[in-house]
Amino acid sequence: MNTLIATIAAYLIGSISFAVVMSRAFGLSDPRTYGSKNPGATNVLRSGSKKAAIATLLGDGAKGWLAVWLAVKFGPQYGIEEGGIALVAIAVFLGHLWPVFFRFVGGKGVATALGVLLGINVWLGLATLATWLIIAYAFRYSSLAALVAAVFAPFYYGLLFGADEVLFAVVVMSGLLLFRHSGNIANLIAGKESRIGSKAGAAGKKK
């Protein structure tokens, strides 16, 4: 029962879309209406507000970290073991992808996935973040960086901890990240993908 409660709570935490919340707070257009129409930090950046984008990034990452950290820290005393932690990790990630508070229209999950990995283990999160940063700096494509990092995350986990139930959760998240970026993959192949920092013509402050 405790594992079920923790899993539902994690999903609800994940359902808080900071891209929408922060855009409203900064007086910006809804990120679901311009650019890639993805409610995530990269699309919010296209509005021209770096502060809103950073706030979105931190919020989406923090919710993933918080849900998993709480499960890791306090779960065992309530009977939430490794399998329960894996369910919490998947649940908070699913909440971001399909948030109940925003008609199940969510982001692609990069920041939240990173938060989850940091909650599982700091070194796992940092290794994945370093991969993202290297690819993003070299190619200036957020989507490409996310794809490469998603592929490497399960590999990093396996090196650190071997095969277990949490590795399964990491693999599921990586697979969902690849799925959510299917349109970006097509754009990358066609040479139509937007680079980091490019602005959307329809983005900006509300009139």
PDB file of C-alpha atoms in Angstrom:
ATOM      1  CA  MET A   1       0.000   0.000   0.000  1.00  0.00           C
ATOM      2  CA  ASN A   2       2.803   2.430   0.880  1.00  0.00           C
ATOM      3  CA  THR A   3       4.489   1.741  -2.447  1.00  0.00           C
ATOM      4  CA  LEU A   4       1.224   2.498  -4.263  1.00  0.00           C
ATOM      5  CA  ILE A   5       0.774   5.760  -2.353  1.00  0.00           C
ATOM      6  CA  ALA A   6       4.357   6.795  -3.075  1.00  0.00           C
ATOM      7  CA  THR A   7       3.936   5.970  -6.762  1.00  0.00           C
ATOM      8  CA  ILE A   8       0.735   8.039  -7.073  1.00  0.00           C
ATOM      9  CA  ALA A   9       2.315  10.926  -5.162  1.00  0.00           C
ATOM     10  CA  ALA A  10       5.332  10.814  -7.483  1.00  0.00           C
ATOM     11  CA  TYR A  11       3.072  10.971 -10.531  1.00  0.00           C
ATOM     12  CA  LEU A  12       1.265  14.008  -9.115  1.00  0.00           C
ATOM     13  CA  ILE A  13       4.566  15.749  -8.369  1.00  0.00           C
ATOM     14  CA  GLY A  14       5.697  15.027 -11.912  1.00  0.00           C
ATOM     15  CA  SER A  15       2.442  16.471 -13.258  1.00  0.00           C
ATOM     16  CA  ILE A  16       3.445  20.004 -12.216  1.00  0.00           C
ATOM     17  CA  SER A  17       4.493  21.578 -15.538  1.00  0.00           C
ATOM     18  CA  PHE A  18       7.009  24.261 -14.619  1.00  0.00           C
ATOM     19  CA  ALA A  19       7.208  25.454 -18.220  1.00  0.00           C
ATOM     20  CA  VAL A  20       3.573  26.527 -18.056  1.00  0.00           C
ATOM     21  CA  VAL A  21       3.756  27.731 -14.445  1.00  0.00           C
ATOM     22  CA  MET A  22       6.883  29.827 -14.979  1.00  0.00           C
ATOM     23  CA  SER A  23       5.658  31.222 -18.297  1.00  0.00           C
ATOM     24  CA  ARG A  24       2.541  32.474 -16.553  1.00  0.00           C
ATOM     25  CA  ALA A  25       4.616  33.867 -13.689  1.00  0.00           C
ATOM     26  CA  PHE A  26       6.884  35.773 -16.099  1.00  0.00           C
ATOM     27  CA  GLY A  27       3.990  36.988 -18.259  1.00  0.00           C
ATOM     28  CA  LEU A  28       4.998  34.928 -21.293  1.00  0.00           C
ATOM     29  CA  SER A  29       2.938  33.081 -23.866  1.00  0.00           C
ATOM     30  CA  ASP A  30       2.013  29.486 -23.159  1.00  0.00           C
ATOM     31  CA  PRO A  31       4.989  27.386 -24.393  1.00  0.00           C
ATOM     32  CA  ARG A  32       2.505  24.922 -25.886  1.00  0.00           C
ATOM     33  CA  THR A  33       1.531  27.564 -28.463  1.00  0.00           C
ATOM     34  CA  TYR A  34       4.864  28.404 -30.129  1.00  0.00           C
ATOM     35  CA  GLY A  35       8.143  26.934 -31.311  1.00  0.00           C
ATOM     36  CA  SER A  36       8.187  23.185 -30.851  1.00  0.00           C
ATOM     37  CA  LYS A  37       5.021  23.535 -28.706  1.00  0.00           C
ATOM     38  CA  ASN A  38       6.850  21.487 -26.099  1.00  0.00           C
ATOM     39  CA  PRO A  39       6.390  22.676 -22.495  1.00  0.00           C
ATOM     40  CA  GLY A  40      10.038  22.436 -21.572  1.00  0.00           C
ATOM     41  CA  ALA A  41      12.982  24.695 -20.747  1.00  0.00           C
ATOM     42  CA  THR A  42      14.418  24.710 -24.281  1.00  0.00           C
ATOM     43  CA  ASN A  43      11.168  25.948 -25.785  1.00  0.00           C
ATOM     44  CA  VAL A  44      10.670  28.510 -23.014  1.00  0.00           C
ATOM     45  CA  LEU A  45      14.136  29.827 -23.894  1.00  0.00           C
ATOM     46  CA  ARG A  46      12.779  30.612 -27.363  1.00  0.00           C
ATOM     47  CA  SER A  47      10.529  33.197 -25.714  1.00  0.00           C
ATOM     48  CA  GLY A  48      13.639  35.256 -25.088  1.00  0.00           C
ATOM     49  CA  SER A  49      13.433  34.979 -21.298  1.00  0.00           C
ATOM     50  CA  LYS A  50      16.491  33.203 -19.947  1.00  0.00           C
ATOM     51  CA  LYS A  51      15.227  33.604 -16.387  1.00  0.00           C
ATOM     52  CA  ALA A  52      11.995  31.785 -17.186  1.00  0.00           C
ATOM     53  CA  ALA A  53      13.908  29.038 -18.990  1.00  0.00           C
ATOM     54  CA  ILE A  54      16.309  28.556 -16.068  1.00  0.00           C
ATOM     55  CA  ALA A  55      13.413  28.513 -13.586  1.00  0.00           C
ATOM     56  CA  THR A  56      11.674  25.896 -15.739  1.00  0.00           C
ATOM     57  CA  LEU A  57      14.807  23.786 -15.972  1.00  0.00           C
ATOM     58  CA  LEU A  58      15.399  23.886 -12.225  1.00  0.00           C
ATOM     59  CA  GLY A  59      11.753  23.189 -11.403  1.00  0.00           C
ATOM     60  CA  ASP A  60      11.422  20.236 -13.762  1.00  0.00           C
ATOM     61  CA  GLY A  61      14.709  18.788 -12.546  1.00  0.00           C
ATOM     62  CA  ALA A  62      13.903  19.360  -8.879  1.00  0.00           C
ATOM     63  CA  LYS A  63      10.582  17.526  -9.001  1.00  0.00           C
ATOM     64  CA  GLY A  64      12.264  14.432 -10.442  1.00  0.00           C
ATOM     65  CA  TRP A  65      14.997  14.596  -7.825  1.00  0.00           C
ATOM     66  CA  LEU A  66      12.617  15.223  -4.926  1.00  0.00           C
ATOM     67  CA  ALA A  67      10.306  12.302  -5.637  1.00  0.00           C
ATOM     68  CA  VAL A  68      13.150   9.806  -5.939  1.00  0.00           C
ATOM     69  CA  TRP A  69      15.207  11.257  -3.086  1.00  0.00           C
ATOM     70  CA  LEU A  70      12.255  10.971  -0.732  1.00  0.00           C
ATOM     71  CA  ALA A  71      11.714   7.353  -1.785  1.00  0.00           C
ATOM     72  CA  VAL A  72      15.402   6.506  -1.337  1.00  0.00           C
ATOM     73  CA  LYS A  73      15.739   8.380   1.969  1.00  0.00           C
ATOM     74  CA  PHE A  74      12.532   7.450   3.737  1.00  0.00           C
ATOM     75  CA  GLY A  75      11.066   4.603   1.690  1.00  0.00           C
ATOM     76  CA  PRO A  76      12.806   1.663   3.411  1.00  0.00           C
ATOM     77  CA  GLN A  77      11.248   2.474   6.804  1.00  0.00           C
ATOM     78  CA  TYR A  78       7.823   2.240   5.140  1.00  0.00           C
ATOM     79  CA  GLY A  79       8.564  -0.963   3.296  1.00  0.00           C
ATOM     80  CA  ILE A  80       9.416   0.710  -0.029  1.00  0.00           C
ATOM     81  CA  GLU A  81      12.350  -1.251  -1.385  1.00  0.00           C
ATOM     82  CA  GLU A  82      14.275  -1.245  -4.660  1.00  0.00           C
ATOM     83  CA  GLY A  83      11.265  -2.121  -6.777  1.00  0.00           C
ATOM     84  CA  GLY A  84       9.242   0.661  -5.176  1.00  0.00           C
ATOM     85  CA  ILE A  85      11.970   3.186  -5.871  1.00  0.00           C
ATOM     86  CA  ALA A  86      11.964   2.077  -9.499  1.00  0.00           C
ATOM     87  CA  LEU A  87       8.189   2.622  -9.670  1.00  0.00           C
ATOM     88  CA  VAL A  88       8.513   6.083  -8.129  1.00  0.00           C
ATOM     89  CA  ALA A  89      11.195   6.996 -10.671  1.00  0.00           C
ATOM     90  CA  ILE A  90       9.002   5.925 -13.576  1.00  0.00           C
ATOM     91  CA  ALA A  91       5.888   7.545 -12.084  1.00  0.00           C
ATOM     92  CA  VAL A  92       7.352  11.036 -11.638  1.00  0.00           C
ATOM     93  CA  PHE A  93       8.732  10.841 -15.167  1.00  0.00           C
ATOM     94  CA  LEU A  94       5.363   9.757 -16.583  1.00  0.00           C
ATOM     95  CA  GLY A  95       3.755  12.623 -14.693  1.00  0.00           C
ATOM     96  CA  HIS A  96       5.939  15.077 -16.570  1.00  0.00           C
ATOM     97  CA  LEU A  97       5.248  13.463 -19.941  1.00  0.00           C
ATOM     98  CA  TRP A  98       1.477  13.163 -19.395  1.00  0.00           C
ATOM     99  CA  PRO A  99       0.510  15.548 -16.555  1.00  0.00           C
ATOM    100  CA  VAL A 100      -2.964  15.143 -15.130  1.00  0.00           C
ATOM    101  CA  PHE A 101      -3.079  18.856 -14.234  1.00  0.00           C
ATOM    102  CA  PHE A 102      -2.487  19.981 -17.827  1.00  0.00           C
ATOM    103  CA  ARG A 103      -4.766  17.703 -19.852  1.00  0.00           C
ATOM    104  CA  PHE A 104      -1.976  15.126 -20.216  1.00  0.00           C
ATOM    105  CA  VAL A 105       0.056  17.439 -22.487  1.00  0.00           C
ATOM    106  CA  GLY A 106       3.579  17.437 -21.067  1.00  0.00           C
ATOM    107  CA  GLY A 107       7.209  17.928 -21.984  1.00  0.00           C
ATOM    108  CA  LYS A 108       9.765  15.528 -23.322  1.00  0.00           C
ATOM    109  CA  GLY A 109      11.268  14.820 -19.923  1.00  0.00           C
ATOM    110  CA  VAL A 110      14.954  15.678 -20.240  1.00  0.00           C
ATOM    111  CA  ALA A 111      15.269  17.826 -17.109  1.00  0.00           C
ATOM    112  CA  THR A 112      12.983  15.578 -15.069  1.00  0.00           C
ATOM    113  CA  ALA A 113      14.914  12.481 -16.134  1.00  0.00           C
ATOM    114  CA  LEU A 114      18.140  14.163 -15.030  1.00  0.00           C
ATOM    115  CA  GLY A 115      16.548  14.970 -11.681  1.00  0.00           C
ATOM    116  CA  VAL A 116      15.508  11.347 -11.298  1.00  0.00           C
ATOM    117  CA  LEU A 117      19.047  10.154 -12.059  1.00  0.00           C
ATOM    118  CA  LEU A 118      20.499  12.611  -9.534  1.00  0.00           C
ATOM    119  CA  GLY A 119      18.003  11.319  -6.982  1.00  0.00           C
ATOM    120  CA  ILE A 120      19.113   7.753  -7.626  1.00  0.00           C
ATOM    121  CA  ASN A 121      22.806   8.607  -7.434  1.00  0.00           C
ATOM    122  CA  VAL A 122      24.688  11.893  -7.794  1.00  0.00           C
ATOM    123  CA  TRP A 123      27.481  10.407  -9.906  1.00  0.00           C
ATOM    124  CA  LEU A 124      24.987   8.781 -12.242  1.00  0.00           C
ATOM    125  CA  GLY A 125      23.270  12.131 -12.750  1.00  0.00           C
ATOM    126  CA  LEU A 126      26.515  14.040 -13.208  1.00  0.00           C
ATOM    127  CA  ALA A 127      27.849  11.564 -15.777  1.00  0.00           C
ATOM    128  CA  THR A 128      24.629  11.858 -17.782  1.00  0.00           C
ATOM    129  CA  LEU A 129      24.625  15.651 -17.457  1.00  0.00           C
ATOM    130  CA  ALA A 130      28.239  15.805 -18.655  1.00  0.00           C
ATOM    131  CA  THR A 131      27.260  13.782 -21.715  1.00  0.00           C
ATOM    132  CA  TRP A 132      24.413  16.192 -22.470  1.00  0.00           C
ATOM    133  CA  LEU A 133      26.640  19.246 -22.032  1.00  0.00           C
ATOM    134  CA  ILE A 134      29.396  17.909 -24.280  1.00  0.00           C
ATOM    135  CA  ILE A 135      27.024  17.063 -27.135  1.00  0.00           C
ATOM    136  CA  ALA A 136      24.997  20.273 -26.702  1.00  0.00           C
ATOM    137  CA  TYR A 137      28.148  22.424 -26.738  1.00  0.00           C
ATOM    138  CA  ALA A 138      29.608  20.620 -29.732  1.00  0.00           C
ATOM    139  CA  PHE A 139      26.500  20.538 -31.926  1.00  0.00           C
ATOM    140  CA  ARG A 140      24.109  23.151 -30.419  1.00  0.00           C
ATOM    141  CA  TYR A 141      21.153  20.756 -30.621  1.00  0.00           C
ATOM    142  CA  SER A 142      19.333  20.147 -27.345  1.00  0.00           C
ATOM    143  CA  SER A 143      17.456  17.187 -28.815  1.00  0.00           C
ATOM    144  CA  LEU A 144      20.618  15.470 -30.049  1.00  0.00           C
ATOM    145  CA  ALA A 145      22.245  15.952 -26.658  1.00  0.00           C
ATOM    146  CA  ALA A 146      19.178  14.450 -24.978  1.00  0.00           C
ATOM    147  CA  LEU A 147      19.166  11.444 -27.300  1.00  0.00           C
ATOM    148  CA  VAL A 148      22.832  10.676 -26.716  1.00  0.00           C
ATOM    149  CA  ALA A 149      22.504  11.142 -22.962  1.00  0.00           C
ATOM    150  CA  ALA A 150      19.434   8.873 -22.910  1.00  0.00           C
ATOM    151  CA  VAL A 151      21.377   6.109 -24.634  1.00  0.00           C
ATOM    152  CA  PHE A 152      24.315   6.401 -22.246  1.00  0.00           C
ATOM    153  CA  ALA A 153      22.348   6.681 -18.962  1.00  0.00           C
ATOM    154  CA  PRO A 154      21.541   2.934 -18.634  1.00  0.00           C
ATOM    155  CA  PHE A 155      25.148   2.145 -19.547  1.00  0.00           C
ATOM    156  CA  TYR A 156      26.404   4.420 -16.761  1.00  0.00           C
ATOM    157  CA  TYR A 157      23.995   2.868 -14.280  1.00  0.00           C
ATOM    158  CA  GLY A 158      25.080  -0.634 -15.235  1.00  0.00           C
ATOM    159  CA  LEU A 159      28.730   0.279 -14.721  1.00  0.00           C
ATOM    160  CA  LEU A 160      28.013   1.748 -11.293  1.00  0.00           C
ATOM    161  CA  PHE A 161      25.494  -0.723  -9.885  1.00  0.00           C
ATOM    162  CA  GLY A 162      24.982  -3.629 -12.262  1.00  0.00           C
ATOM    163  CA  ALA A 163      21.606  -5.004 -13.309  1.00  0.00           C
ATOM    164  CA  ASP A 164      18.673  -4.521 -10.937  1.00  0.00           C
ATOM    165  CA  GLU A 165      15.119  -3.173 -10.827  1.00  0.00           C
ATOM    166  CA  VAL A 166      16.224   0.453 -10.841  1.00  0.00           C
ATOM    167  CA  LEU A 167      18.212  -0.178 -14.017  1.00  0.00           C
ATOM    168  CA  PHE A 168      14.927  -1.308 -15.564  1.00  0.00           C
ATOM    169  CA  ALA A 169      13.414   2.064 -14.608  1.00  0.00           C
ATOM    170  CA  VAL A 170      16.335   3.897 -16.214  1.00  0.00           C
ATOM    171  CA  VAL A 171      15.932   1.844 -19.392  1.00  0.00           C
ATOM    172  CA  VAL A 172      12.198   2.638 -19.484  1.00  0.00           C
ATOM    173  CA  MET A 173      12.900   6.364 -19.095  1.00  0.00           C
ATOM    174  CA  SER A 174      15.529   6.243 -21.823  1.00  0.00           C
ATOM    175  CA  GLY A 175      13.137   4.466 -24.157  1.00  0.00           C
ATOM    176  CA  LEU A 176      10.402   7.010 -23.481  1.00  0.00           C
ATOM    177  CA  LEU A 177      12.843   9.866 -24.089  1.00  0.00           C
ATOM    178  CA  LEU A 178      13.734   8.411 -27.471  1.00  0.00           C
ATOM    179  CA  PHE A 179      10.044   7.964 -28.256  1.00  0.00           C
ATOM    180  CA  ARG A 180       9.190  11.538 -27.265  1.00  0.00           C
ATOM    181  CA  HIS A 181      12.003  12.821 -29.456  1.00  0.00           C
ATOM    182  CA  SER A 182      10.920  10.902 -32.568  1.00  0.00           C
ATOM    183  CA  GLY A 183       9.916  14.150 -34.279  1.00  0.00           C
ATOM    184  CA  ASN A 184      13.256  15.693 -33.396  1.00  0.00           C
ATOM    185  CA  ILE A 185      15.051  12.696 -34.863  1.00  0.00           C
ATOM    186  CA  ALA A 186      13.219  13.241 -38.149  1.00  0.00           C
ATOM    187  CA  ASN A 187      14.078  16.947 -38.075  1.00  0.00           C
ATOM    188  CA  LEU A 188      17.731  16.235 -37.335  1.00  0.00           C
ATOM    189  CA  ILE A 189      17.931  13.889 -40.301  1.00  0.00           C
ATOM    190  CA  ALA A 190      16.210  16.477 -42.520  1.00  0.00           C
ATOM    191  CA  GLY A 191      18.379  19.314 -41.217  1.00  0.00           C
ATOM    192  CA  LYS A 192      15.339  21.200 -39.891  1.00  0.00           C
ATOM    193  CA  GLU A 193      15.961  20.962 -36.157  1.00  0.00           C
ATOM    194  CA  SER A 194      16.178  24.258 -34.239  1.00  0.00           C
ATOM    195  CA  ARG A 195      19.445  24.996 -32.479  1.00  0.00           C
ATOM    196  CA  ILE A 196      19.761  25.989 -28.831  1.00  0.00           C
ATOM    197  CA  GLY A 197      18.948  29.664 -28.355  1.00  0.00           C
ATOM    198  CA  SER A 198      16.940  30.130 -31.544  1.00  0.00           C
ATOM    199  CA  LYS A 199      13.794  32.185 -30.998  1.00  0.00           C
ATOM    200  CA  ALA A 200      10.322  31.329 -32.153  1.00  0.00           C
ATOM    201  CA  GLY A 201       8.582  34.057 -34.110  1.00  0.00           C
ATOM    202  CA  ALA A 202       5.348  33.620 -32.219  1.00  0.00           C
ATOM    203  CA  ALA A 203       6.973  33.483 -28.816  1.00  0.00           C
ATOM    204  CA  GLY A 204       7.266  36.289 -26.344  1.00  0.00           C
ATOM    205  CA  LYS A 205       5.237  38.290 -23.892  1.00  0.00           C
ATOM    206  CA  LYS A 206       1.478  38.235 -23.944  1.00  0.00           C
ATOM    207  CA  LYS A 207      -0.199  41.154 -25.622  1.00  0.00           C
TER     208      LYS A 207
END
